[in-house]
PDB file of C-alpha atoms and ligand atoms in Angstrom:
ATOM      1  CA  MET T   1      -0.024  -0.083  -0.095  1.00 51.00           C
ATOM      2  CA  THR T   2       1.456   3.252  -0.738  1.00 53.00           C
ATOM      3  CA  ALA T   3       0.924   6.270   1.465  1.00 53.00           C
ATOM      4  CA  ALA T   4      -0.960   9.376   0.688  1.00 53.00           C
ATOM      5  CA  PRO T   5       1.940  11.586  -0.095  1.00 55.00           C
ATOM      6  CA  ASP T   6       0.526  14.984   1.062  1.00 73.00           C
ATOM      7  CA  GLY T   7      -1.776  13.461   3.980  1.00 88.00           C
ATOM      8  CA  LYS T   8      -5.204  14.402   2.598  1.00 96.00           C
ATOM      9  CA  LEU T   9      -7.656  15.331   5.384  1.00 98.00           C
ATOM     10  CA  ILE T  10     -10.723  13.060   5.123  1.00 98.00           C
ATOM     11  CA  LEU T  11     -13.952  13.560   7.203  1.00 98.00           C
ATOM     12  CA  ILE T  12     -15.785  10.011   7.652  1.00 98.00           C
ATOM     13  CA  VAL T  13     -19.359  10.342   8.437  1.00 98.00           C
ATOM     14  CA  GLU T  14     -20.641   7.271   9.819  1.00 98.00           C
ATOM     15  CA  ASP T  15     -23.101   6.116  12.624  1.00 97.00           C
ATOM     16  CA  ASN T  16     -21.943   2.454  12.903  1.00 97.00           C
ATOM     17  CA  GLU T  17     -18.996   2.344  15.197  1.00 97.00           C
ATOM     18  CA  LYS T  18     -17.470  -0.740  13.445  1.00 97.00           C
ATOM     19  CA  ASN T  19     -17.566   0.706   9.808  1.00 96.00           C
ATOM     20  CA  LEU T  20     -16.356   4.120  11.220  1.00 97.00           C
ATOM     21  CA  LYS T  21     -13.430   2.272  13.079  1.00 98.00           C
ATOM     22  CA  LEU T  22     -12.622   0.088  10.124  1.00 97.00           C
ATOM     23  CA  ALA T  23     -12.348   3.249   7.605  1.00 98.00           C
ATOM     24  CA  ARG T  24     -10.405   5.240   9.941  1.00 98.00           C
ATOM     25  CA  ASP T  25      -7.974   2.510  10.732  1.00 98.00           C
ATOM     26  CA  VAL T  26      -7.632   1.639   6.880  1.00 97.00           C
ATOM     27  CA  LEU T  27      -7.269   5.332   5.965  1.00 97.00           C
ATOM     28  CA  GLN T  28      -4.638   6.400   8.645  1.00 97.00           C
ATOM     29  CA  PHE T  29      -2.858   3.475   7.744  1.00 96.00           C
ATOM     30  CA  SER T  30      -2.603   4.655   4.274  1.00 96.00           C
ATOM     31  CA  GLY T  31      -1.176   7.998   5.163  1.00 96.00           C
ATOM     32  CA  PHE T  32      -4.457  10.105   5.445  1.00 97.00           C
ATOM     33  CA  GLN T  33      -5.215  12.384   8.127  1.00 97.00           C
ATOM     34  CA  THR T  34      -8.961  11.780   9.320  1.00 98.00           C
ATOM     35  CA  LEU T  35     -11.797  13.463  11.099  1.00 98.00           C
ATOM     36  CA  GLU T  36     -14.936  11.758  12.430  1.00 98.00           C
ATOM     37  CA  ALA T  37     -18.507  12.338  12.689  1.00 98.00           C
ATOM     38  CA  GLY T  38     -21.593  10.100  13.825  1.00 98.00           C
ATOM     39  CA  THR T  39     -24.311  12.492  12.761  1.00 98.00           C
ATOM     40  CA  GLY T  40     -25.166  14.829   9.669  1.00 98.00           C
ATOM     41  CA  GLU T  41     -25.225  17.499  11.926  1.00 98.00           C
ATOM     42  CA  ALA T  42     -21.958  16.973  13.401  1.00 98.00           C
ATOM     43  CA  ALA T  43     -20.683  16.401   9.816  1.00 98.00           C
ATOM     44  CA  VAL T  44     -21.679  19.944   8.951  1.00 98.00           C
ATOM     45  CA  GLY T  45     -20.297  21.564  11.989  1.00 98.00           C
ATOM     46  CA  ILE T  46     -16.824  19.676  11.782  1.00 98.00           C
ATOM     47  CA  ALA T  47     -16.547  20.570   7.823  1.00 98.00           C
ATOM     48  CA  ARG T  48     -17.190  24.426   8.490  1.00 98.00           C
ATOM     49  CA  GLN T  49     -14.520  24.561  11.019  1.00 97.00           C
ATOM     50  CA  GLN T  50     -12.099  22.167   9.588  1.00 97.00           C
ATOM     51  CA  HIS T  51     -12.380  22.249   5.853  1.00 97.00           C
ATOM     52  CA  PRO T  52     -11.587  18.731   5.017  1.00 98.00           C
ATOM     53  CA  ASP T  53     -10.149  17.735   1.457  1.00 97.00           C
ATOM     54  CA  LEU T  54     -13.020  15.182   1.109  1.00 98.00           C
ATOM     55  CA  ILE T  55     -16.001  13.888   2.962  1.00 98.00           C
ATOM     56  CA  LEU T  56     -17.278  10.250   3.025  1.00 98.00           C
ATOM     57  CA  MET T  57     -20.992  10.393   4.032  1.00 97.00           C
ATOM     58  CA  ASP T  58     -23.268   7.642   5.186  1.00 96.00           C
ATOM     59  CA  ILE T  59     -26.656   8.150   3.760  1.00 93.00           C
ATOM     60  CA  GLU T  60     -28.581   6.416   6.758  1.00 93.00           C
ATOM     61  CA  LEU T  61     -27.859   8.544   9.813  1.00 96.00           C
ATOM     62  CA  PRO T  62     -29.710   9.226  12.835  1.00 96.00           C
ATOM     63  CA  GLY T  63     -31.166  12.818  12.461  1.00 95.00           C
ATOM     64  CA  ILE T  64     -30.799  14.274   9.249  1.00 97.00           C
ATOM     65  CA  ASP T  65     -29.619  11.910   6.588  1.00 96.00           C
ATOM     66  CA  GLY T  66     -26.494  12.061   4.512  1.00 96.00           C
ATOM     67  CA  ILE T  67     -28.551  13.699   1.730  1.00 95.00           C
ATOM     68  CA  THR T  68     -29.811  16.617   3.800  1.00 97.00           C
ATOM     69  CA  ALA T  69     -26.328  16.854   5.119  1.00 98.00           C
ATOM     70  CA  LEU T  70     -24.923  17.461   1.646  1.00 97.00           C
ATOM     71  CA  GLN T  71     -27.541  19.804   0.703  1.00 97.00           C
ATOM     72  CA  GLN T  72     -26.732  21.828   3.790  1.00 97.00           C
ATOM     73  CA  LEU T  73     -22.880  21.630   2.873  1.00 98.00           C
ATOM     74  CA  ARG T  74     -23.595  22.646  -0.746  1.00 96.00           C
ATOM     75  CA  ALA T  75     -25.584  25.670   0.571  1.00 96.00           C
ATOM     76  CA  ASP T  76     -22.752  27.393   2.661  1.00 96.00           C
ATOM     77  CA  VAL T  77     -20.184  28.965   0.887  1.00 95.00           C
ATOM     78  CA  GLU T  78     -17.658  27.839   3.570  1.00 94.00           C
ATOM     79  CA  THR T  79     -18.421  24.093   2.377  1.00 97.00           C
ATOM     80  CA  ALA T  80     -19.800  24.245  -1.124  1.00 96.00           C
ATOM     81  CA  ARG T  81     -16.773  23.240  -2.777  1.00 95.00           C
ATOM     82  CA  ILE T  82     -15.779  20.243  -0.647  1.00 96.00           C
ATOM     83  CA  PRO T  83     -15.976  16.923  -2.600  1.00 96.00           C
ATOM     84  CA  ILE T  84     -18.731  14.715  -1.103  1.00 97.00           C
ATOM     85  CA  VAL T  85     -18.689  11.070  -1.825  1.00 96.00           C
ATOM     86  CA  ALA T  86     -21.687   8.585  -0.700  1.00 95.00           C
ATOM     87  CA  LEU T  87     -20.947   5.555   1.412  1.00 94.00           C
ATOM     88  CA  THR T  88     -23.430   3.360   0.474  1.00 87.00           C
ATOM     89  CA  ALA T  89     -24.693  -0.129   1.621  1.00 83.00           C
ATOM     90  CA  SER T  90     -24.893  -2.395  -1.239  1.00 66.00           C
ATOM     91  CA  ALA T  91     -28.644  -2.636  -0.959  1.00 65.00           C
ATOM     92  CA  MET T  92     -28.795   0.903  -1.693  1.00 69.00           C
ATOM     93  CA  THR T  93     -26.958   0.575  -5.049  1.00 67.00           C
ATOM     94  CA  THR T  94     -30.129   0.989  -7.020  1.00 71.00           C
ATOM     95  CA  ASP T  95     -30.497   4.436  -5.592  1.00 78.00           C
ATOM     96  CA  ARG T  96     -27.275   5.638  -7.117  1.00 80.00           C
ATOM     97  CA  ALA T  97     -29.379   7.639  -9.701  1.00 83.00           C
ATOM     98  CA  ARG T  98     -30.651   9.700  -6.863  1.00 83.00           C
ATOM     99  CA  PHE T  99     -27.275  10.272  -5.151  1.00 84.00           C
ATOM    100  CA  ASP T 100     -26.060  11.395  -8.450  1.00 84.00           C
ATOM    101  CA  SER T 101     -28.799  13.985  -8.882  1.00 86.00           C
ATOM    102  CA  ALA T 102     -28.586  14.833  -5.395  1.00 88.00           C
ATOM    103  CA  GLY T 103     -25.214  16.254  -6.033  1.00 92.00           C
ATOM    104  CA  PHE T 104     -22.593  13.605  -4.591  1.00 94.00           C
ATOM    105  CA  ASP T 105     -19.341  13.540  -6.549  1.00 94.00           C
ATOM    106  CA  GLY T 106     -19.387   9.532  -6.372  1.00 92.00           C
ATOM    107  CA  TYR T 107     -20.046   6.725  -4.129  1.00 91.00           C
ATOM    108  CA  ILE T 108     -18.107   3.796  -2.499  1.00 93.00           C
ATOM    109  CA  SER T 109     -20.083   0.820  -1.637  1.00 90.00           C
ATOM    110  CA  LYS T 110     -20.242  -0.870   1.942  1.00 91.00           C
ATOM    111  CA  PRO T 111     -18.764  -2.903   3.309  1.00 91.00           C
ATOM    112  CA  ILE T 112     -15.650  -1.311   2.272  1.00 95.00           C
ATOM    113  CA  ASP T 113     -12.986  -3.625   0.395  1.00 95.00           C
ATOM    114  CA  ILE T 114     -10.166  -2.678   2.624  1.00 95.00           C
ATOM    115  CA  LYS T 115      -7.492  -3.470   0.085  1.00 97.00           C
ATOM    116  CA  ALA T 116      -9.338  -0.936  -2.462  1.00 97.00           C
ATOM    117  CA  PHE T 117     -10.441   1.584  -0.251  1.00 97.00           C
ATOM    118  CA  PRO T 118      -7.332   3.735   0.221  1.00 97.00           C
ATOM    119  CA  GLY T 119      -7.382   3.889  -3.805  1.00 97.00           C
ATOM    120  CA  GLN T 120     -10.792   4.651  -4.084  1.00 96.00           C
ATOM    121  CA  VAL T 121     -10.539   7.823  -1.726  1.00 97.00           C
ATOM    122  CA  ARG T 122      -7.305   8.625  -3.248  1.00 96.00           C
ATOM    123  CA  ALA T 123      -8.978   8.671  -6.990  1.00 95.00           C
ATOM    124  CA  HIS T 124     -11.934  10.479  -5.652  1.00 95.00           C
ATOM    125  CA  CYS T 125      -9.440  13.324  -4.142  1.00 94.00           C
ATOM    126  CA  GLU T 126      -7.465  13.617  -7.461  1.00 92.00           C
ATOM    127  CA  ARG T 127     -10.576  13.701  -9.446  1.00 87.00           C
ATOM    128  CA  ALA T 128     -11.741  16.614  -7.130  1.00 79.00           C
ATOM    129  CA  ARG T 129      -8.725  18.420  -7.663  1.00 72.00           C
ATOM    130  CA  ARG T 130      -8.756  18.186 -11.449  1.00 74.00           C
ATOM    131  CA  GLY T 131     -12.258  19.287 -11.530  1.00 66.00           C
ATOM    132  CA  ARG T 132     -11.703  22.316  -9.587  1.00 54.00           C
ATOM    133  CA  ALA T 133      -8.479  23.452 -10.813  1.00 45.00           C
TER     134      ALA T 133
HETATM  135 MN1   MN O   1     -25.649   4.502   8.834  1.00 55.63          MN
END
């Protein structure tokens, strides 16, 4: 596994402790820096304060869901340009058109593939950089 050369800061939004810990450990092992939120409300607050390079957003969350959190982030000039990737349970993959139209920059299926995950996150960071250059 190659390290992320520039230590990109990734905000992981996930209410399932096990899923959150796994994603965090895999990303940190690969050289990413991480932030964590267990609710959409917390994610919006942390994103405003910390300006992560990328947000990984669970859809089903207590309180506001991941789509509502995305809409709030897009509506705020402080966070509007942060790339946001949906973390979607495989049962929800049929909803991908809905995620696309909601404005997500992409999606990664859960459960995550720990071998592929760092590369998937890195690719989304790269794509965002090119798209916003
Ligand atoms: Mn969830």
